[in-house]
Structure formats: structure tokens, C-alpha cells
Amino acid sequence: MIPGDSSKDSAEARADRTSIRAFQISLPHSFPMAHVFPASADPASTGQGAGTPAFSPLYQQIKGLILQSLEAGEWKPGEAIPSEMDLAARYRVSQGTVRKAIDELAADNLLIRRQGKGTFVATHAEQHVRYRFLKLMPDQGSTDTEGPAQRHIIDCKRLRANADVARLLGLRTGDAVLQVRRVLSFAANGGFVPTILEDLWLPGVPFKGLTAERLSDDRGPMYAMFEAEFGIRMVRAEEKIRAVMPDAEQAKLLELPPATPLLSVERIAYTYNDVAMELRRGLYSTATHHYRNELN
Amino acid sequence: MIPGDSSKDSAEARADRTSIRAFQISLPHSFPMAHVFPASADPASTGQGAGTPAFSPLYQQIKGLILQSLEAGEWKPGEAIPSEMDLAARYRVSQGTVRKAIDELAADNLLIRRQGKGTFVATHAEQHVRYRFLKLMPDQGSTDTEGPAQRHIIDCKRLRANADVARLLGLRTGDAVLQVRRVLSFAANGGFVPTILEDLWLPGVPFKGLTAERLSDDRGPMYAMFEAEFGIRMVRAEEKIRAVMPDAEQAKLLELPPATPLLSVERIAYTYNDVAMELRRGLYSTATHHYRNELN
DNA sequence: CAGTGGTCTAGACCACACT
DNA sequence: GTGTGGTCTAGACCACTGC
């Protein structure tokens, strides 16, 4: 836009662009260009309920718009998003500004850049990030040398959330949830050793139609199946870890003596916009594995 | 440098700069300008033991040079480093290239940018990062509401590293190490409840002169004292977590029944260049606290 | 070969902090 | 006011990918 006047960032050109940013606010559809006034704005326009509320740098606004498109499913997990040049044209900003927005989204693991090919929507289906959220590592070797875990679904039922589960999932008590119990076993000495006992709670509405068969039939990462089947992408999670003793049933399922201390790992996984989509309570046996964490 | 020819990136100008990068390799001292050929270099120069071995982007080389200065102590923790413009002049690159190098160092928590003031060497002494490496959180409230921990040094002695400790610290068996045992207690119900029992091993040579008095007299974060007294900055750490039962002595020191399961947290803390500088083995009581982790 | 992301530069203006 | 980092732009060239 605004050809000519290339070498100088003239006052007029600047004012022109500024006015566009100030007033062209989120045209509904077809031309998603929602620049807000960058910062030193005329205070009069601040008060307006302008739809896009924040006074943030342009690249942050662009980041927000890209995020909206990701949420809306405009580009599906694994697909390429438009090139930087295309996005720059679409949002009417320079390529550099789009680049900075994409840089941050890539740092958040929402997008993946591939030189020469394009920028892609991140997915849990890829080999090198399959165990992104699983921090339990074998004491010897690595996740790669260990091979895939054996999964055994013990239970899968639909029920109403109690107060505890509802609070953690951001639901109301009594809302429908799906509860799954499973055991993960890792290869060792020619057999498989039960190592993780997990209970999962999933909100009933977004996961409508999920069955025990669907879960147990699935090869590959569970979160990848959630993306493909339900369009739900887990982007972030929080874990709280404690040391506990198992009860009799838990010890039996893990084939351990009841006096074995275990890690209790409570995970809440979030999709876009910090919406909780999974509660997971795991018991990890740390006889041959450990929970690995990196501090920066 | 190279004035004139401003609007066009002419072939001559480019060739000139390239030659500078290719041949001006790490002048010893006084003018640290060590640009290596960016990438598409003449293969002949690759084989040379050119001191700076990597063929990396300019900003990565600049990052490396800044890192060297940090390591060498040219700028001390808490001090400001030269402005972007100054560094750009010093390394003979554009401000944007220096900026990208600093951006990465800031993302690694080695530098802290403060708008309008400058860029500072990160330190463990600042309030908002005091508990950067401590992931144990109170179940209710936060680290802020909880107030500072009470620290009690139980033991501090100089000894020779056994094979285990030596391996983890990158030393040889028999090398001198300092061993410290302490208990951390947190405020609760008007008193202090012992919650963490830690054993620390520090390499003897870099920590020469550290005494039990110096440790127990110190208010403030231990890592901040290491920076101020020994010039050692912990920049990164790895933790391995397990569930364990305490032995009789450990249970006594934590004032817990011997049948209480505890978190075992083994930490190796590194200074610049991935050099291990501390081994720490902690036992965390998770009755009123939990280990919190964020997954991205 | 064309198209993509990656690097580097140069220059303008803004927001912030100190003096 | 001066100087700092922060944002935005524009344009050039590079490296990688796939046609």
C-alpha cells in the first residue's frame, strides 16, 4: 500500500497508516484487519468499546489475529498457514511485523517453521514431540531407546462431575464428563512393566462421541487423536506433583507391593485461551524411571 | 563503516563486509571482532582451525562473543552491559543484529532488558526471581504470601568426592568438595514446619573459602551469594524426581513419621558452558506443598 | 526455477527513565 | 533533553525445498 515516498517515512504516510489502524477495527469476516491504535493514541478513541480491547504493539495484535484463526480452525493441525508475505498483505503490515508475531507463536509451540517449506500448525502427531508432555524418563537410555508404551484401558465411563473435578475443569458440578482409567507399561527384560496408572476426566460436551473402543483402538498419541477426531488441541499444561502411598487397588493395578511410594502427578491440560480440556491424575512408579525437569 | 551507497546493498559493499567476516578472526584482546564467514563460504576456509569453529549466523556469533564477556566477568551480575548501539559499533554489525543476539540471551535468562534503562546481567539477587529454581509451592497461597523460609545449616564439611558425586559434578574421584546439609522450614500456624532436607555438594576449587559461617550468616538467596562472593552464576539446572521413603535420620530431621513418602529431588546446577557447579539432593515433604511444573 | 523462511541492514519513530 | 530499549518498515541477499 501507499506506493511512492519509499525512502522517507513521511508524516503523511505515517498519519495515514495510523488512521487505518485507529479506525479500521475488526471488519466482520472476509477481511480480518483489526489494527488498534499502537499506543500513543488520542485518548478519545480509548474509551470506545472497540471490540479489540488492548492497546498493544502491532505484532501482538497480529499474533492475536493469527491465534483467532488457529482457534477457529481456519488452518488445521499439521497444515501450512499462509506465507509471511501473504499474511503481511492480508493484515496490511510489513513482513517483519508478521515475522515477529509468528516468532512468538513458534516459541509457544503453536506453530512450527520449516525453512523453504512454510509455517505449519503444530500437532501432537509428530514423532519428535510425541512425548512432549510426558516427563517420565527411563533411568537408563532415553525415550527413544525404550520404545513405545503398552496401553491398557481399564475403564471408560460417562458420569457427572463432582465438585472437585468440575472446579478443575471449569465446569459446573453435575455436568457430564468422561472418565478413563488406564495403565501404561514400558518394555523391560523382555516383558512389559506397569509403570503409570492414570485417571483422566474429559468434559462431556466437546468430547461427545468418544468411546472406550475409540480410545483403545487408537495407535499413536492420545492428544493427536483429540486433534483429528474432536478438533481439540492441547497447547499447555500444569502439573502438581506429590509423593503418596497407593491404596490396595492401585498397588494391584501397578503390580507393586502396597508399601511402595509413588509420584502423584495431577495435570490440567489447556487448549487455546486457557480453557481447561483435561484433568489427569497419574501415579508414577519411580523404580526404573524418574520425572525429569529442566530449570531455566 | 562504508558510508555512501546507502540505498542499495551493492555487490562491492557486500563483498567487502563478507571479506571482513571471513578473515578477521578473533583478534586476541582489545578488539573482539570475530566474524566467521556466515554460511555459503568457500570450503577451503572450513578446514582451518580458525579458533571460532562454527559456521553460524552473524547474530549467533555475536551471541557467543557476548557470552564470552559474561563468562570472563567483563560485566558483573546486576550491572548494565553496553547499549545496543555501542555493541553494534564494537562488533561492527548493525543494531538489529546485536538486538537479535541479546533477544536470545534474554530468553535464556542470562540478560534482562529494561526499557529506557539498558540491558543488565541477570542475577539471582532480585526479588521476583529469588525462587526461580525452587518449584515447591504451598498448596494454599503462593510463594509471596508464604514469606521467606527459615534456613538451618546442620552440617558443612570439606571432603573428597566419591565416584558418584564426582561423576555428576564432572570431577575426578577424590577431588575436594564441600558438603552442606540444611533444613528449610516454612511458616504455618504461627510456627515453622520443616519441609525440605537438602544435601549440597560444591566443587572445592571454585568455592575455595566457603565456610559454614558464611552460609548460615547469609540472608538472601544462596545463589546470589555465590555470584557476589565467588563470581559463579547458576544459569540452568536439571532435576530428577522420585518418590522415596526417608530413613530414620531423615525422618527425624524433618520431624515426620518414618512412613511418610517424600519427593526425592536431585538437582545438578550449571554455570556458563554447561559446567556443573552444584549437586543437590533434596527431600521434599508434600503434606502442605507440591512441586509445580508447567508444560509447554 | 520459483517460493519459502532466515539473515542482515538502515532508518524512522515511540515509550520510558533519568537528569 | 538525552539516551535507552521497543516497534515498524523496506529492501537486499541467503539457504532450503520442491517443481
XYZ file of C-alpha atoms (C1' of nucleotides) in Angstrom:
630
model
C 0.000 0.000 0.000
C 0.950 3.652 -0.340
C 3.452 3.397 -3.118
C 5.971 6.097 -3.794
C 7.635 8.013 -0.998
C 9.770 4.980 -0.387
C 12.867 6.288 1.298
C 11.258 8.660 3.756
C 8.761 7.699 6.402
C 6.857 10.910 5.814
C 4.422 12.405 8.259
C 1.515 11.955 5.865
C 2.221 8.302 5.193
C 2.560 7.700 8.884
C -0.628 9.556 9.704
C -2.458 7.643 7.021
C -1.433 4.281 8.331
C -2.149 5.353 11.866
C -5.652 6.359 10.985
C -6.215 2.993 9.391
C -5.040 1.267 12.494
C -7.107 3.508 14.685
C -10.420 3.188 12.927
C -10.476 0.048 10.841
C -11.498 -2.222 13.643
C -12.299 -5.862 13.019
C -14.439 -5.807 9.898
C -16.625 -8.863 10.301
C -15.227 -11.558 8.049
C -13.642 -11.585 4.648
C -11.025 -9.022 5.514
C -9.806 -9.596 9.029
C -7.823 -6.431 9.616
C -8.201 -5.249 13.164
C -5.398 -2.870 13.947
C -5.858 -0.933 17.100
C -4.050 2.280 17.701
C -0.490 1.218 18.584
C -0.039 3.218 21.752
C 0.293 6.974 21.948
C -3.259 7.249 20.779
C -5.723 10.057 21.017
C -7.415 9.265 24.331
C -10.867 9.823 22.878
C -10.707 6.572 20.943
C -9.588 4.667 24.016
C -12.911 4.713 25.725
C -14.763 3.160 22.849
C -15.747 -0.444 23.292
C -13.735 -1.133 20.199
C -14.068 -4.904 20.106
C -10.325 -5.389 20.224
C -9.705 -4.019 23.676
C -5.945 -3.907 24.080
C -3.513 -1.156 23.251
C -0.665 -3.372 22.235
C 2.125 -3.401 19.671
C 1.063 -4.172 16.131
C 2.804 -7.540 16.120
C 0.904 -8.515 19.262
C -2.351 -7.649 17.540
C -1.292 -9.719 14.533
C -0.396 -12.540 16.889
C -3.876 -12.300 18.339
C -5.476 -12.435 14.912
C -3.439 -15.476 13.907
C -4.387 -17.070 17.203
C -8.046 -16.441 16.435
C -7.688 -18.160 13.090
C -5.996 -21.123 14.768
C -8.775 -21.358 17.321
C -11.453 -21.070 14.680
C -9.827 -23.932 12.821
C -9.133 -21.865 9.711
C -5.895 -23.856 9.464
C -5.933 -27.400 10.802
C -3.150 -29.053 12.830
C -0.365 -30.137 10.516
C -1.416 -27.812 7.713
C 0.638 -24.905 6.452
C -0.550 -21.398 7.211
C -0.209 -18.695 4.540
C 3.296 -17.441 3.824
C 4.651 -14.433 5.654
C 4.169 -12.313 2.560
C 0.542 -13.377 2.213
C -0.193 -12.664 5.854
C 1.561 -9.310 5.591
C -0.687 -8.401 2.672
C -3.773 -9.696 4.452
C -3.156 -7.703 7.596
C -1.590 -4.782 5.740
C 1.598 -4.752 7.708
C 5.197 -5.410 6.779
C 6.610 -8.901 6.554
C 8.829 -8.112 9.540
C 5.854 -7.480 11.755
C 4.206 -10.744 10.754
C 7.527 -12.458 11.317
C 7.735 -11.242 14.875
C 4.193 -12.414 15.574
C 4.960 -15.842 14.124
C 8.236 -15.987 16.069
C 6.331 -15.728 19.323
C 3.743 -18.292 18.301
C 6.540 -20.651 17.293
C 8.227 -20.075 20.664
C 4.931 -21.075 22.310
C 4.910 -24.303 20.260
C 1.728 -23.318 18.450
C 3.400 -23.051 15.056
C 6.405 -24.747 13.522
C 8.611 -23.030 10.968
C 10.278 -25.094 8.284
C 12.770 -23.300 6.110
C 11.948 -23.466 2.445
C 8.585 -25.119 3.072
C 6.438 -22.831 5.146
C 4.981 -22.389 8.611
C 2.781 -25.179 9.962
C 0.228 -25.575 12.700
C 1.885 -27.627 15.434
C 0.449 -31.032 16.204
C 0.967 -33.771 18.779
C 1.144 -36.324 15.959
C 4.769 -35.711 15.056
C 7.388 -38.161 16.153
C 9.780 -35.772 17.794
C 7.130 -34.179 20.006
C 5.070 -37.266 20.792
C 6.128 -37.299 24.394
C 6.193 -33.549 24.821
C 4.032 -33.658 27.946
C 5.363 -36.893 29.432
C 8.289 -36.101 31.699
C 8.847 -39.615 32.998
C 12.150 -40.904 31.643
C 13.846 -44.283 31.959
C 16.867 -44.178 34.279
C 18.936 -45.859 31.607
C 18.595 -44.961 27.966
C 16.069 -42.486 26.654
C 12.501 -42.372 25.460
C 13.766 -43.320 22.027
C 15.665 -46.436 23.067
C 12.793 -47.530 25.275
C 10.237 -47.978 22.535
C 6.525 -47.250 22.708
C 4.486 -47.822 25.844
C 1.877 -50.544 26.033
C -1.515 -49.057 26.875
C -4.323 -50.805 28.616
C -7.708 -49.160 29.111
C -9.203 -50.425 32.349
C -12.333 -48.378 32.447
C -14.150 -45.713 30.472
C -17.445 -44.290 31.586
C -19.641 -41.260 31.294
C -20.653 -39.661 34.588
C -21.478 -36.366 36.273
C -18.632 -34.230 37.541
C -18.257 -33.932 41.276
C -17.389 -30.534 42.745
C -13.670 -31.210 42.660
C -13.432 -32.304 39.035
C -15.875 -29.617 37.919
C -13.835 -26.856 39.526
C -10.573 -28.007 37.962
C -12.153 -28.346 34.506
C -14.059 -25.090 34.737
C -17.430 -26.877 34.629
C -20.443 -26.890 36.925
C -20.977 -29.708 39.365
C -23.115 -32.332 37.702
C -22.001 -31.552 34.158
C -21.269 -34.593 32.016
C -17.687 -35.803 31.965
C -15.949 -38.844 30.569
C -13.719 -40.724 32.969
C -10.984 -43.028 31.740
C -8.639 -45.219 33.718
C -5.639 -46.790 32.055
C -2.260 -48.346 32.741
C 0.903 -47.641 30.783
C 3.612 -50.311 30.738
C 7.154 -49.999 29.468
C 9.331 -52.703 27.958
C 11.946 -54.224 30.253
C 13.652 -57.624 30.399
C 11.596 -58.989 27.542
C 8.265 -58.134 29.152
C 6.219 -55.044 29.948
C 6.306 -53.491 33.416
C 3.277 -51.455 34.561
C 4.615 -48.018 35.438
C 1.853 -45.438 35.175
C -1.717 -45.647 36.412
C -3.785 -42.758 35.140
C -7.288 -41.440 35.629
C -8.487 -38.940 33.049
C -11.507 -36.681 33.095
C -12.656 -35.049 29.859
C -15.509 -32.553 29.528
C -18.502 -34.322 28.004
C -19.645 -31.706 25.508
C -16.502 -31.164 23.423
C -15.649 -34.860 23.587
C -19.106 -36.032 22.630
C -18.896 -39.415 20.934
C -15.653 -40.605 22.472
C -15.866 -44.281 23.429
C -13.682 -46.861 25.112
C -13.231 -48.591 21.748
C -12.085 -45.424 20.090
C -9.555 -44.969 22.880
C -8.201 -48.488 22.945
C -8.170 -48.937 19.166
C -6.047 -45.870 18.757
C -2.393 -46.203 17.993
C -0.378 -43.048 18.380
C -0.606 -40.208 20.856
C -3.949 -39.603 22.523
C -3.624 -35.858 22.064
C -3.124 -36.386 18.318
C -6.398 -38.318 18.224
C -8.110 -35.470 20.077
C -6.922 -33.111 17.347
C -8.022 -35.319 14.484
C -11.347 -36.506 15.909
C -12.534 -33.600 18.022
C -10.526 -30.625 16.808
C -9.183 -30.033 20.283
C -5.544 -29.079 20.575
C -3.772 -29.156 23.930
C -1.322 -26.294 23.966
C -0.194 -26.088 27.581
C -0.493 -27.953 30.850
C 0.246 -27.572 34.533
C 1.287 -30.372 36.857
C 1.302 -30.667 40.634
C 3.490 -33.424 41.996
C 3.369 -35.117 45.355
C 4.693 -38.288 46.968
C 1.962 -40.707 48.044
C 1.291 -44.303 49.044
C -1.023 -46.265 46.759
C -4.196 -47.839 48.059
C -4.696 -51.596 47.673
C -6.385 -51.361 44.277
C -3.806 -49.005 42.858
C -0.939 -51.194 44.047
C -2.568 -54.198 42.467
C -3.045 -52.498 39.122
C 0.610 -51.466 39.111
C 1.659 -54.914 40.374
C 3.602 -53.343 43.230
C 3.812 -54.009 46.969
C 1.414 -51.664 48.806
C 4.309 -50.054 50.709
C 5.859 -48.571 47.549
C 5.963 -44.746 47.495
C 4.749 -43.290 44.194
C 4.657 -39.955 42.439
C 1.209 -38.423 42.262
C 1.008 -36.205 39.197
C -2.084 -34.066 38.716
C -2.221 -32.470 35.305
C -4.608 -29.892 33.909
C -4.232 -29.518 30.163
C -5.455 -26.412 28.369
C -6.455 -25.642 24.821
C -6.387 -22.151 23.305
C -7.342 -19.262 25.581
C -6.500 -21.163 28.756
C -9.629 -23.289 28.561
C -9.126 -26.485 30.584
C -9.866 -29.575 28.497
C -8.452 -32.431 30.528
C -7.799 -33.374 34.110
C -5.382 -36.215 34.622
C -4.308 -37.858 37.848
C -1.383 -40.204 37.449
C 0.553 -42.479 39.766
C 4.110 -42.975 38.549
C 6.330 -45.778 39.772
C 9.868 -44.440 40.069
C 11.711 -47.731 40.480
C 13.156 -47.677 36.979
C 12.071 -44.219 35.837
C 12.251 -40.648 37.072
C 10.400 -37.415 36.436
C 12.772 -35.134 34.614
C 12.554 -31.375 34.732
C 14.709 -28.617 33.343
C 15.032 -25.309 35.132
C 15.885 -22.129 33.314
C 31.812 1.984 8.073
C 31.333 2.151 4.322
C 29.458 5.404 4.028
C 27.652 6.387 0.904
C 25.839 3.882 -1.258
C 23.092 3.953 1.320
C 20.006 2.823 -0.514
C 21.470 -0.085 -2.434
C 23.158 -3.102 -0.937
C 25.713 -3.148 -3.711
C 27.821 -6.131 -4.608
C 31.044 -4.348 -3.648
C 29.802 -3.304 -0.231
C 28.568 -6.795 0.401
C 31.811 -8.372 -0.743
C 33.768 -6.021 1.469
C 31.810 -6.906 4.563
C 31.971 -10.549 3.717
C 35.725 -10.454 3.462
C 35.904 -8.818 6.857
C 33.790 -11.552 8.337
C 35.786 -14.235 6.608
C 39.232 -13.188 7.613
C 39.082 -11.058 10.731
C 39.057 -13.955 13.124
C 39.199 -13.314 16.854
C 41.943 -10.789 17.235
C 43.361 -11.532 20.668
C 42.009 -8.910 23.037
C 41.280 -5.228 22.764
C 39.079 -5.537 19.714
C 36.916 -8.605 19.992
C 35.604 -8.861 16.475
C 35.442 -12.455 15.412
C 33.099 -12.769 12.497
C 33.243 -16.053 10.752
C 32.029 -16.499 7.259
C 28.227 -16.583 7.584
C 27.484 -19.706 5.636
C 27.895 -20.148 1.899
C 31.615 -19.959 2.399
C 34.460 -21.144 0.296
C 35.000 -24.659 1.629
C 38.763 -24.153 1.823
C 38.410 -21.943 4.872
C 36.247 -24.508 6.642
C 39.060 -26.867 7.392
C 41.157 -24.245 9.121
C 41.330 -24.490 12.878
C 40.070 -20.951 12.910
C 39.562 -20.617 16.661
C 35.876 -19.865 16.184
C 34.826 -23.192 14.753
C 31.195 -22.744 13.808
C 29.654 -21.545 10.601
C 26.725 -19.772 12.134
C 24.636 -16.684 11.535
C 26.244 -13.409 12.491
C 23.897 -12.844 15.407
C 24.835 -16.254 16.799
C 28.482 -15.298 16.636
C 27.693 -12.036 18.401
C 25.748 -14.002 20.993
C 28.794 -16.154 21.527
C 31.027 -13.119 21.961
C 28.673 -11.557 24.476
C 28.562 -14.879 26.293
C 32.341 -14.925 26.439
C 32.338 -11.494 28.011
C 29.752 -12.622 30.552
C 31.817 -15.673 31.401
C 35.001 -13.661 31.665
C 33.246 -11.347 34.090
C 33.661 -8.288 31.913
C 30.195 -7.279 33.137
C 29.219 -8.397 36.631
C 25.796 -9.716 37.666
C 23.403 -6.819 38.103
C 25.498 -4.424 36.043
C 24.405 -2.926 32.736
C 26.104 -4.089 29.580
C 26.912 -1.552 26.845
C 23.987 -0.199 24.852
C 22.926 -1.870 21.648
C 24.473 0.932 19.649
C 27.786 0.584 21.470
C 27.869 -3.158 20.964
C 26.945 -2.726 17.317
C 29.902 -0.392 16.887
C 32.203 -2.693 18.830
C 31.340 -5.742 16.776
C 30.879 -3.753 13.559
C 27.397 -5.029 12.870
C 24.026 -3.344 12.742
C 21.989 -2.640 15.838
C 19.407 -5.146 14.631
C 21.919 -7.966 14.660
C 23.047 -7.141 18.193
C 19.383 -6.924 19.153
C 18.685 -10.433 17.943
C 21.682 -11.774 19.855
C 20.536 -10.013 23.035
C 16.972 -11.237 22.492
C 18.153 -14.825 22.674
C 20.298 -14.207 25.723
C 17.349 -12.519 27.415
C 15.136 -15.500 26.524
C 17.718 -17.734 28.231
C 17.518 -15.555 31.359
C 21.137 -14.513 31.060
C 20.316 -10.867 30.416
C 17.415 -8.660 31.415
C 16.212 -5.802 29.232
C 14.763 -2.734 30.880
C 13.208 -0.201 28.586
C 14.742 3.221 28.892
C 17.473 1.997 31.240
C 19.570 -0.565 29.478
C 20.320 -4.278 29.380
C 21.553 -5.892 32.582
C 23.316 -9.071 33.533
C 20.728 -11.283 35.210
C 21.213 -12.140 38.855
C 19.608 -14.387 41.442
C 19.504 -11.455 43.869
C 16.338 -9.874 42.503
C 13.112 -10.275 44.341
C 10.989 -11.527 41.509
C 13.378 -14.299 40.543
C 14.553 -15.325 44.004
C 12.751 -18.617 43.857
C 13.379 -19.208 40.175
C 14.770 -22.701 40.779
C 12.506 -23.710 43.671
C 9.391 -25.375 42.305
C 7.866 -26.344 45.647
C 4.732 -24.268 46.193
C 2.354 -24.046 49.128
C -0.989 -25.705 48.414
C -2.752 -22.572 49.605
C -1.493 -19.133 48.745
C 1.714 -18.505 46.852
C 5.404 -18.087 47.479
C 4.717 -14.415 48.114
C 2.057 -14.875 50.773
C 4.117 -17.559 52.455
C 7.026 -15.384 53.398
C 10.697 -16.348 53.486
C 11.852 -19.802 54.513
C 13.740 -20.365 57.717
C 17.094 -21.966 56.994
C 19.069 -24.154 59.329
C 22.529 -25.417 58.436
C 23.012 -28.819 60.034
C 26.398 -29.659 58.689
C 29.103 -28.266 56.451
C 32.316 -30.087 55.775
C 35.086 -30.441 53.283
C 35.714 -33.948 51.959
C 36.812 -35.943 48.960
C 34.263 -36.720 46.265
C 33.187 -40.314 45.913
C 32.722 -41.746 42.450
C 29.055 -40.847 42.314
C 29.375 -37.205 43.291
C 32.488 -36.765 41.186
C 30.770 -38.072 38.077
C 27.759 -35.804 38.491
C 29.924 -32.737 39.113
C 32.372 -33.540 36.338
C 35.233 -34.023 38.796
C 37.618 -36.888 39.472
C 37.042 -39.250 42.370
C 38.909 -37.908 45.374
C 38.743 -34.251 44.335
C 37.875 -31.841 47.122
C 34.209 -30.978 47.547
C 32.215 -29.104 50.134
C 29.196 -30.887 51.529
C 26.372 -28.998 53.192
C 23.255 -30.325 54.849
C 20.418 -27.998 55.711
C 16.722 -27.901 56.522
C 14.263 -25.357 55.147
C 11.141 -24.610 57.180
C 8.096 -22.661 56.117
C 5.765 -20.603 58.281
C 2.476 -22.246 59.232
C 0.129 -21.826 62.197
C 2.426 -19.379 63.931
C 5.431 -21.688 63.792
C 7.851 -23.055 61.238
C 7.361 -26.510 59.735
C 10.426 -28.358 58.398
C 9.662 -29.132 54.771
C 12.887 -29.587 52.833
C 16.003 -31.510 53.816
C 18.826 -30.850 51.405
C 22.347 -32.133 50.879
C 24.540 -29.987 48.662
C 27.894 -30.780 47.114
C 30.005 -27.953 45.718
C 33.330 -28.344 43.880
C 36.148 -27.360 46.252
C 38.286 -25.306 43.904
C 35.845 -22.659 42.690
C 34.223 -22.432 46.122
C 37.502 -22.140 47.990
C 36.963 -20.266 51.243
C 33.285 -21.044 51.719
C 32.546 -21.822 55.367
C 29.577 -22.866 57.442
C 29.501 -19.391 58.994
C 29.398 -17.702 55.632
C 26.479 -19.937 54.683
C 24.442 -19.544 57.837
C 25.130 -15.824 58.231
C 23.818 -15.150 54.782
C 20.414 -13.660 54.332
C 19.051 -13.785 50.821
C 19.336 -16.401 48.113
C 22.304 -18.739 48.252
C 22.866 -18.429 44.518
C 23.078 -14.643 44.894
C 25.822 -15.114 47.470
C 27.648 -17.425 45.079
C 27.571 -14.653 42.488
C 28.787 -11.962 44.841
C 31.407 -13.959 46.724
C 32.691 -16.427 44.174
C 31.677 -14.997 40.835
C 29.758 -18.155 40.000
C 26.405 -17.736 38.266
C 23.997 -20.651 38.021
C 22.253 -20.337 34.696
C 20.456 -23.632 34.297
C 19.645 -26.809 36.212
C 18.225 -30.274 35.716
C 16.163 -32.165 38.253
C 15.296 -35.844 38.578
C 12.347 -36.561 40.813
C 11.392 -39.795 42.537
C 9.146 -40.913 45.361
C 11.030 -42.383 48.320
C 10.726 -43.300 51.985
C 13.022 -41.438 54.378
C 15.458 -43.280 56.605
C 15.234 -42.801 60.378
C 17.631 -39.857 60.481
C 15.938 -38.047 57.595
C 12.506 -38.508 59.145
C 13.780 -37.155 62.421
C 15.287 -34.048 60.829
C 12.010 -33.356 59.034
C 10.026 -34.183 62.181
C 7.884 -36.662 60.274
C 6.756 -40.237 60.925
C 9.142 -42.654 59.155
C 6.325 -43.989 56.991
C 5.811 -40.667 55.165
C 6.503 -40.814 51.422
C 8.660 -37.918 50.216
C 9.792 -36.409 46.962
C 13.437 -37.033 46.195
C 14.734 -34.192 44.019
C 18.228 -34.469 42.589
C 19.423 -31.260 41.027
C 22.525 -30.522 39.011
C 23.048 -26.793 38.529
C 25.226 -25.478 35.741
C 27.092 -22.255 35.176
C 28.067 -20.965 31.715
C 29.100 -23.547 29.132
C 27.226 -26.364 30.841
C 29.817 -26.694 33.581
C 28.248 -28.400 36.612
C 28.756 -26.330 39.760
C 26.399 -27.871 42.278
C 24.821 -31.191 43.099
C 21.816 -31.034 45.362
C 19.760 -33.889 46.768
C 16.578 -32.765 48.430
C 13.763 -34.494 50.267
C 10.519 -32.554 49.993
C 7.568 -33.132 52.265
C 4.399 -32.771 50.215
C 1.868 -32.624 53.036
C 1.248 -28.888 52.635
C 3.239 -28.195 49.486
C 3.541 -29.563 45.969
C 6.108 -29.496 43.199
C 4.688 -27.350 40.451
C 5.656 -27.724 36.821
C 4.459 -26.069 33.646
C 4.444 -27.941 30.369
C 4.683 -26.173 27.055
C 13.355 -22.381 -11.477
C 10.159 -20.041 -8.081
C 8.688 -19.768 -3.439
C 9.538 -20.228 1.355
C 11.592 -18.914 5.690
C 16.320 -16.953 7.601
C 19.664 -13.241 7.993
C 21.284 -8.565 7.806
C 20.967 -3.820 7.279
C 19.294 1.025 7.685
C 16.411 4.371 9.234
C 12.352 6.284 11.446
C 9.604 6.960 15.349
C 7.794 5.678 20.055
C 7.823 4.836 25.210
C 10.353 5.104 29.130
C 13.800 6.684 32.602
C 16.938 9.700 34.445
C 18.891 14.173 34.933
C 16.572 16.956 26.869
C 19.252 12.909 26.102
C 19.811 8.200 25.816
C 17.919 3.699 26.362
C 15.355 -0.244 24.600
C 10.824 -1.239 21.702
C 8.313 -1.133 17.369
C 7.763 -0.869 12.458
C 9.138 -0.650 7.889
C 11.636 -1.610 3.470
C 14.737 -3.924 0.829
C 18.536 -6.995 -0.171
C 20.500 -11.404 -0.182
C 20.919 -16.220 1.544
C 19.630 -21.231 2.210
C 16.476 -24.714 1.697
C 12.667 -27.171 -0.702
C 10.300 -28.995 -4.411
C 8.738 -28.418 -9.138
